[in-house]
Amino acid sequence: MLYEWIRGESNDGEGRSLFPGKKSKYILVIAICLGLLALIWPVTRTDKSANNKTGPISSQITSDKKLNRELALELEYILSRIDGAGKVKVSISLASGGLKTYAANTRNESRSIEESQNGANKKTTETNVARDLAVSAGAPLFVENKTPEVMGVLVVAEGATSPIVQEKLVQATATLLNISPHQVCVMPGRDI
């Protein structure tokens, strides 16, 4: 039927053609081929998911830096309120990026096979344990998200020339961050 339509033949045998020359027929065939090629050609899209292959890693680094800076700012604000401390600057050293625990589905499968040949019994036990990450709405489920561990803190304060103020700053910092006093270094400073 398509062949007849292209050739321009009708049911009564007349040979009237929609495309009078061979050149027109070739153009039609080429146009159809290009149309089919356009349909099956892989479309390249700029998906956010394709461009963000390193997204979670870079966002995690950014969030760690942001958390570090927020802790430092809060600590600066609190320590500057201590009597005699003056202006305070804080630098916090974190041990790691924290710990994120994800929910997992665990499947245990056990299979036992007992065979008896010529009076000898043979027992085979096969155990398979499979753990899959639990996912909800396309994202893994968090069970626990621990904040990073603080390795040490440097406090530079205008009023740290006094040993009493230094001790107050060390104790306040150790208490606020739940770290040992030996992890806190307080130094006197000026023009902060």
PDB file of C-alpha atoms in Angstrom:
ATOM      1  CA  MET A   1       0.000   0.000   0.000  1.00  0.00           C
ATOM      2  CA  LEU A   2       2.806   2.419   0.904  1.00  0.00           C
ATOM      3  CA  TYR A   3       4.644   1.365  -2.220  1.00  0.00           C
ATOM      4  CA  GLU A   4       1.559   2.078  -4.312  1.00  0.00           C
ATOM      5  CA  TRP A   5       1.127   5.455  -2.669  1.00  0.00           C
ATOM      6  CA  ILE A   6       4.732   6.422  -3.355  1.00  0.00           C
ATOM      7  CA  ARG A   7       4.507   5.231  -6.965  1.00  0.00           C
ATOM      8  CA  GLY A   8       1.205   7.035  -7.323  1.00  0.00           C
ATOM      9  CA  GLU A   9      -0.788   4.079  -8.569  1.00  0.00           C
ATOM     10  CA  SER A  10      -4.488   4.015  -7.910  1.00  0.00           C
ATOM     11  CA  ASN A  11      -6.888   1.083  -7.719  1.00  0.00           C
ATOM     12  CA  ASP A  12      -7.941   1.485 -11.327  1.00  0.00           C
ATOM     13  CA  GLY A  13      -4.337   1.051 -12.524  1.00  0.00           C
ATOM     14  CA  GLU A  14      -3.680   4.645 -13.491  1.00  0.00           C
ATOM     15  CA  GLY A  15      -0.156   5.770 -12.898  1.00  0.00           C
ATOM     16  CA  ARG A  16      -0.507   9.276 -11.598  1.00  0.00           C
ATOM     17  CA  SER A  17       2.330  10.094  -9.234  1.00  0.00           C
ATOM     18  CA  LEU A  18       2.499  12.476  -6.314  1.00  0.00           C
ATOM     19  CA  PHE A  19       6.231  12.740  -6.937  1.00  0.00           C
ATOM     20  CA  PRO A  20       6.793  12.982 -10.654  1.00  0.00           C
ATOM     21  CA  GLY A  21      10.560  12.409 -10.722  1.00  0.00           C
ATOM     22  CA  LYS A  22      13.039   9.999  -9.140  1.00  0.00           C
ATOM     23  CA  LYS A  23      14.662  12.888  -7.309  1.00  0.00           C
ATOM     24  CA  SER A  24      11.440  13.611  -5.402  1.00  0.00           C
ATOM     25  CA  LYS A  25      11.123   9.970  -4.368  1.00  0.00           C
ATOM     26  CA  TYR A  26      14.700   9.917  -3.051  1.00  0.00           C
ATOM     27  CA  ILE A  27      14.072  13.090  -1.082  1.00  0.00           C
ATOM     28  CA  LEU A  28      10.992  11.466   0.481  1.00  0.00           C
ATOM     29  CA  VAL A  29      12.946   8.317   1.422  1.00  0.00           C
ATOM     30  CA  ILE A  30      15.772  10.426   2.898  1.00  0.00           C
ATOM     31  CA  ALA A  31      13.259  12.523   4.880  1.00  0.00           C
ATOM     32  CA  ILE A  32      11.644   9.363   6.308  1.00  0.00           C
ATOM     33  CA  CYS A  33      15.071   7.950   7.237  1.00  0.00           C
ATOM     34  CA  LEU A  34      16.045  11.211   8.945  1.00  0.00           C
ATOM     35  CA  GLY A  35      12.758  11.194  10.854  1.00  0.00           C
ATOM     36  CA  LEU A  36      13.355   7.635  12.066  1.00  0.00           C
ATOM     37  CA  LEU A  37      16.936   8.493  12.977  1.00  0.00           C
ATOM     38  CA  ALA A  38      15.729  11.485  14.992  1.00  0.00           C
ATOM     39  CA  LEU A  39      13.336   9.218  16.893  1.00  0.00           C
ATOM     40  CA  ILE A  40      15.937   6.644  17.881  1.00  0.00           C
ATOM     41  CA  TRP A  41      18.910   8.981  18.416  1.00  0.00           C
ATOM     42  CA  PRO A  42      19.847   9.184  22.129  1.00  0.00           C
ATOM     43  CA  VAL A  43      18.883  12.534  23.528  1.00  0.00           C
ATOM     44  CA  THR A  44      21.490  14.155  25.743  1.00  0.00           C
ATOM     45  CA  ARG A  45      19.894  16.098  28.528  1.00  0.00           C
ATOM     46  CA  THR A  46      21.497  18.165  31.212  1.00  0.00           C
ATOM     47  CA  ASP A  47      19.910  16.400  34.149  1.00  0.00           C
ATOM     48  CA  LYS A  48      20.801  17.594  37.615  1.00  0.00           C
ATOM     49  CA  SER A  49      21.389  14.000  38.634  1.00  0.00           C
ATOM     50  CA  ALA A  50      23.864  13.463  35.799  1.00  0.00           C
ATOM     51  CA  ASN A  51      25.773  16.652  36.545  1.00  0.00           C
ATOM     52  CA  ASN A  52      25.871  16.029  40.293  1.00  0.00           C
ATOM     53  CA  LYS A  53      27.885  12.830  40.357  1.00  0.00           C
ATOM     54  CA  THR A  54      30.158  14.398  42.963  1.00  0.00           C
ATOM     55  CA  GLY A  55      27.313  16.368  44.518  1.00  0.00           C
ATOM     56  CA  PRO A  56      26.915  14.432  47.762  1.00  0.00           C
ATOM     57  CA  ILE A  57      30.658  14.460  48.410  1.00  0.00           C
ATOM     58  CA  SER A  58      31.098  18.162  47.753  1.00  0.00           C
ATOM     59  CA  SER A  59      27.960  19.031  49.707  1.00  0.00           C
ATOM     60  CA  GLN A  60      29.235  16.923  52.608  1.00  0.00           C
ATOM     61  CA  ILE A  61      32.543  18.825  52.591  1.00  0.00           C
ATOM     62  CA  THR A  62      30.657  22.108  52.444  1.00  0.00           C
ATOM     63  CA  SER A  63      28.377  21.080  55.312  1.00  0.00           C
ATOM     64  CA  ASP A  64      31.408  20.034  57.419  1.00  0.00           C
ATOM     65  CA  LYS A  65      33.031  23.423  56.858  1.00  0.00           C
ATOM     66  CA  LYS A  66      29.738  25.140  57.605  1.00  0.00           C
ATOM     67  CA  LEU A  67      29.320  23.169  60.834  1.00  0.00           C
ATOM     68  CA  ASN A  68      32.900  23.992  61.836  1.00  0.00           C
ATOM     69  CA  ARG A  69      32.339  27.705  61.203  1.00  0.00           C
ATOM     70  CA  GLU A  70      29.000  27.735  63.060  1.00  0.00           C
ATOM     71  CA  LEU A  71      30.607  26.067  66.091  1.00  0.00           C
ATOM     72  CA  ALA A  72      33.466  28.569  66.026  1.00  0.00           C
ATOM     73  CA  LEU A  73      31.110  31.559  65.799  1.00  0.00           C
ATOM     74  CA  GLU A  74      28.929  30.306  68.641  1.00  0.00           C
ATOM     75  CA  LEU A  75      32.001  29.646  70.781  1.00  0.00           C
ATOM     76  CA  GLU A  76      33.411  33.114  69.987  1.00  0.00           C
ATOM     77  CA  TYR A  77      30.135  34.714  71.025  1.00  0.00           C
ATOM     78  CA  ILE A  78      29.965  32.828  74.327  1.00  0.00           C
ATOM     79  CA  LEU A  79      33.655  33.217  75.227  1.00  0.00           C
ATOM     80  CA  SER A  80      33.612  36.954  74.500  1.00  0.00           C
ATOM     81  CA  ARG A  81      30.942  37.274  77.210  1.00  0.00           C
ATOM     82  CA  ILE A  82      33.354  35.980  79.880  1.00  0.00           C
ATOM     83  CA  ASP A  83      34.484  38.773  82.185  1.00  0.00           C
ATOM     84  CA  GLY A  84      37.917  40.045  81.128  1.00  0.00           C
ATOM     85  CA  ALA A  85      38.157  38.033  77.903  1.00  0.00           C
ATOM     86  CA  GLY A  86      37.675  40.937  75.501  1.00  0.00           C
ATOM     87  CA  LYS A  87      37.490  40.143  71.789  1.00  0.00           C
ATOM     88  CA  VAL A  88      37.854  36.430  71.014  1.00  0.00           C
ATOM     89  CA  LYS A  89      38.667  34.414  67.877  1.00  0.00           C
ATOM     90  CA  VAL A  90      38.296  30.624  67.786  1.00  0.00           C
ATOM     91  CA  SER A  91      39.640  27.927  65.463  1.00  0.00           C
ATOM     92  CA  ILE A  92      38.288  24.382  65.811  1.00  0.00           C
ATOM     93  CA  SER A  93      40.008  21.276  64.443  1.00  0.00           C
ATOM     94  CA  LEU A  94      37.647  18.397  63.641  1.00  0.00           C
ATOM     95  CA  ALA A  95      38.785  14.757  63.546  1.00  0.00           C
ATOM     96  CA  SER A  96      36.442  13.595  60.786  1.00  0.00           C
ATOM     97  CA  GLY A  97      33.302  14.432  58.905  1.00  0.00           C
ATOM     98  CA  GLY A  98      31.147  12.647  61.451  1.00  0.00           C
ATOM     99  CA  LEU A  99      29.418   9.306  61.205  1.00  0.00           C
ATOM    100  CA  LYS A 100      26.252   8.590  59.282  1.00  0.00           C
ATOM    101  CA  THR A 101      24.495   5.295  59.886  1.00  0.00           C
ATOM    102  CA  TYR A 102      21.980   4.073  57.336  1.00  0.00           C
ATOM    103  CA  ALA A 103      19.115   1.625  57.805  1.00  0.00           C
ATOM    104  CA  ALA A 104      19.594  -1.759  56.149  1.00  0.00           C
ATOM    105  CA  ASN A 105      17.353  -4.693  55.336  1.00  0.00           C
ATOM    106  CA  THR A 106      18.959  -8.023  56.237  1.00  0.00           C
ATOM    107  CA  ARG A 107      17.865 -11.337  54.742  1.00  0.00           C
ATOM    108  CA  ASN A 108      19.126 -14.636  56.115  1.00  0.00           C
ATOM    109  CA  GLU A 109      18.623 -17.751  54.028  1.00  0.00           C
ATOM    110  CA  SER A 110      19.685 -21.174  55.202  1.00  0.00           C
ATOM    111  CA  ARG A 111      19.442 -24.434  53.288  1.00  0.00           C
ATOM    112  CA  SER A 112      20.385 -27.923  54.444  1.00  0.00           C
ATOM    113  CA  ILE A 113      20.891 -30.916  52.182  1.00  0.00           C
ATOM    114  CA  GLU A 114      21.225 -34.467  53.500  1.00  0.00           C
ATOM    115  CA  GLU A 115      22.455 -37.190  51.179  1.00  0.00           C
ATOM    116  CA  SER A 116      22.957 -40.858  51.836  1.00  0.00           C
ATOM    117  CA  GLN A 117      25.211 -42.935  49.596  1.00  0.00           C
ATOM    118  CA  ASN A 118      26.331 -46.481  50.328  1.00  0.00           C
ATOM    119  CA  GLY A 119      25.660 -46.159  54.040  1.00  0.00           C
ATOM    120  CA  ALA A 120      27.516 -42.815  54.368  1.00  0.00           C
ATOM    121  CA  ASN A 121      25.499 -39.770  55.367  1.00  0.00           C
ATOM    122  CA  LYS A 122      26.514 -36.383  54.022  1.00  0.00           C
ATOM    123  CA  LYS A 123      25.000 -33.157  55.378  1.00  0.00           C
ATOM    124  CA  THR A 124      25.576 -29.820  53.636  1.00  0.00           C
ATOM    125  CA  THR A 125      24.393 -26.529  55.109  1.00  0.00           C
ATOM    126  CA  GLU A 126      24.425 -23.364  53.020  1.00  0.00           C
ATOM    127  CA  THR A 127      23.801 -19.973  54.624  1.00  0.00           C
ATOM    128  CA  ASN A 128      23.357 -16.720  52.688  1.00  0.00           C
ATOM    129  CA  VAL A 129      23.186 -13.321  54.348  1.00  0.00           C
ATOM    130  CA  ALA A 130      22.205 -10.330  52.218  1.00  0.00           C
ATOM    131  CA  ARG A 131      22.152  -6.717  53.405  1.00  0.00           C
ATOM    132  CA  ASP A 132      20.455  -4.079  51.304  1.00  0.00           C
ATOM    133  CA  LEU A 133      20.336  -0.364  51.972  1.00  0.00           C
ATOM    134  CA  ALA A 134      16.838   0.697  53.046  1.00  0.00           C
ATOM    135  CA  VAL A 135      15.515   3.371  50.702  1.00  0.00           C
ATOM    136  CA  SER A 136      12.512   5.649  51.021  1.00  0.00           C
ATOM    137  CA  ALA A 137      11.428   7.933  48.175  1.00  0.00           C
ATOM    138  CA  GLY A 138      14.701   7.307  46.354  1.00  0.00           C
ATOM    139  CA  ALA A 139      16.924   8.352  49.272  1.00  0.00           C
ATOM    140  CA  PRO A 140      18.619   6.152  51.873  1.00  0.00           C
ATOM    141  CA  LEU A 141      17.126   6.136  55.369  1.00  0.00           C
ATOM    142  CA  PHE A 142      19.284   7.621  58.124  1.00  0.00           C
ATOM    143  CA  VAL A 143      19.295   5.850  61.470  1.00  0.00           C
ATOM    144  CA  GLU A 144      21.873   8.018  63.170  1.00  0.00           C
ATOM    145  CA  ASN A 145      23.927  11.074  62.254  1.00  0.00           C
ATOM    146  CA  LYS A 146      26.785  11.802  64.660  1.00  0.00           C
ATOM    147  CA  THR A 147      28.507  15.162  64.578  1.00  0.00           C
ATOM    148  CA  PRO A 148      32.255  15.278  63.951  1.00  0.00           C
ATOM    149  CA  GLU A 149      34.627  14.722  66.867  1.00  0.00           C
ATOM    150  CA  VAL A 150      36.577  17.788  68.012  1.00  0.00           C
ATOM    151  CA  MET A 151      40.353  17.222  68.035  1.00  0.00           C
ATOM    152  CA  GLY A 152      41.400  20.563  69.446  1.00  0.00           C
ATOM    153  CA  VAL A 153      40.512  24.210  69.849  1.00  0.00           C
ATOM    154  CA  LEU A 154      42.658  27.333  69.609  1.00  0.00           C
ATOM    155  CA  VAL A 155      41.291  30.392  71.384  1.00  0.00           C
ATOM    156  CA  VAL A 156      42.915  33.796  70.872  1.00  0.00           C
ATOM    157  CA  ALA A 157      41.610  36.440  73.280  1.00  0.00           C
ATOM    158  CA  GLU A 158      42.638  39.989  74.151  1.00  0.00           C
ATOM    159  CA  GLY A 159      42.270  39.320  77.869  1.00  0.00           C
ATOM    160  CA  ALA A 160      44.188  36.031  77.849  1.00  0.00           C
ATOM    161  CA  THR A 161      47.279  37.681  79.348  1.00  0.00           C
ATOM    162  CA  SER A 162      45.748  36.982  82.758  1.00  0.00           C
ATOM    163  CA  PRO A 163      46.091  33.342  83.933  1.00  0.00           C
ATOM    164  CA  ILE A 164      42.664  33.540  85.608  1.00  0.00           C
ATOM    165  CA  VAL A 165      40.989  34.557  82.329  1.00  0.00           C
ATOM    166  CA  GLN A 166      42.938  31.833  80.490  1.00  0.00           C
ATOM    167  CA  GLU A 167      41.660  29.208  82.935  1.00  0.00           C
ATOM    168  CA  LYS A 168      38.074  30.466  82.577  1.00  0.00           C
ATOM    169  CA  LEU A 169      38.350  30.293  78.771  1.00  0.00           C
ATOM    170  CA  VAL A 170      39.810  26.761  78.888  1.00  0.00           C
ATOM    171  CA  GLN A 171      37.102  25.495  81.247  1.00  0.00           C
ATOM    172  CA  ALA A 172      34.274  27.136  79.286  1.00  0.00           C
ATOM    173  CA  THR A 173      35.548  25.753  75.966  1.00  0.00           C
ATOM    174  CA  ALA A 174      36.094  22.249  77.364  1.00  0.00           C
ATOM    175  CA  THR A 175      32.621  22.241  78.907  1.00  0.00           C
ATOM    176  CA  LEU A 176      30.826  23.568  75.817  1.00  0.00           C
ATOM    177  CA  LEU A 177      32.452  21.106  73.402  1.00  0.00           C
ATOM    178  CA  ASN A 178      32.648  18.169  75.849  1.00  0.00           C
ATOM    179  CA  ILE A 179      36.404  17.765  75.394  1.00  0.00           C
ATOM    180  CA  SER A 180      39.364  17.505  77.769  1.00  0.00           C
ATOM    181  CA  PRO A 181      41.040  20.750  78.895  1.00  0.00           C
ATOM    182  CA  HIS A 182      44.352  19.613  77.372  1.00  0.00           C
ATOM    183  CA  GLN A 183      42.694  19.835  73.927  1.00  0.00           C
ATOM    184  CA  VAL A 184      42.171  23.586  74.387  1.00  0.00           C
ATOM    185  CA  CYS A 185      44.934  26.127  73.794  1.00  0.00           C
ATOM    186  CA  VAL A 186      44.319  29.728  74.890  1.00  0.00           C
ATOM    187  CA  MET A 187      46.697  32.401  73.618  1.00  0.00           C
ATOM    188  CA  PRO A 188      46.784  36.139  74.261  1.00  0.00           C
ATOM    189  CA  GLY A 189      46.228  38.319  71.233  1.00  0.00           C
ATOM    190  CA  ARG A 190      45.731  41.914  70.211  1.00  0.00           C
ATOM    191  CA  ASP A 191      44.002  43.700  67.322  1.00  0.00           C
ATOM    192  CA  ILE A 192      41.540  40.843  66.919  1.00  0.00           C
TER     193      ILE A 192
END
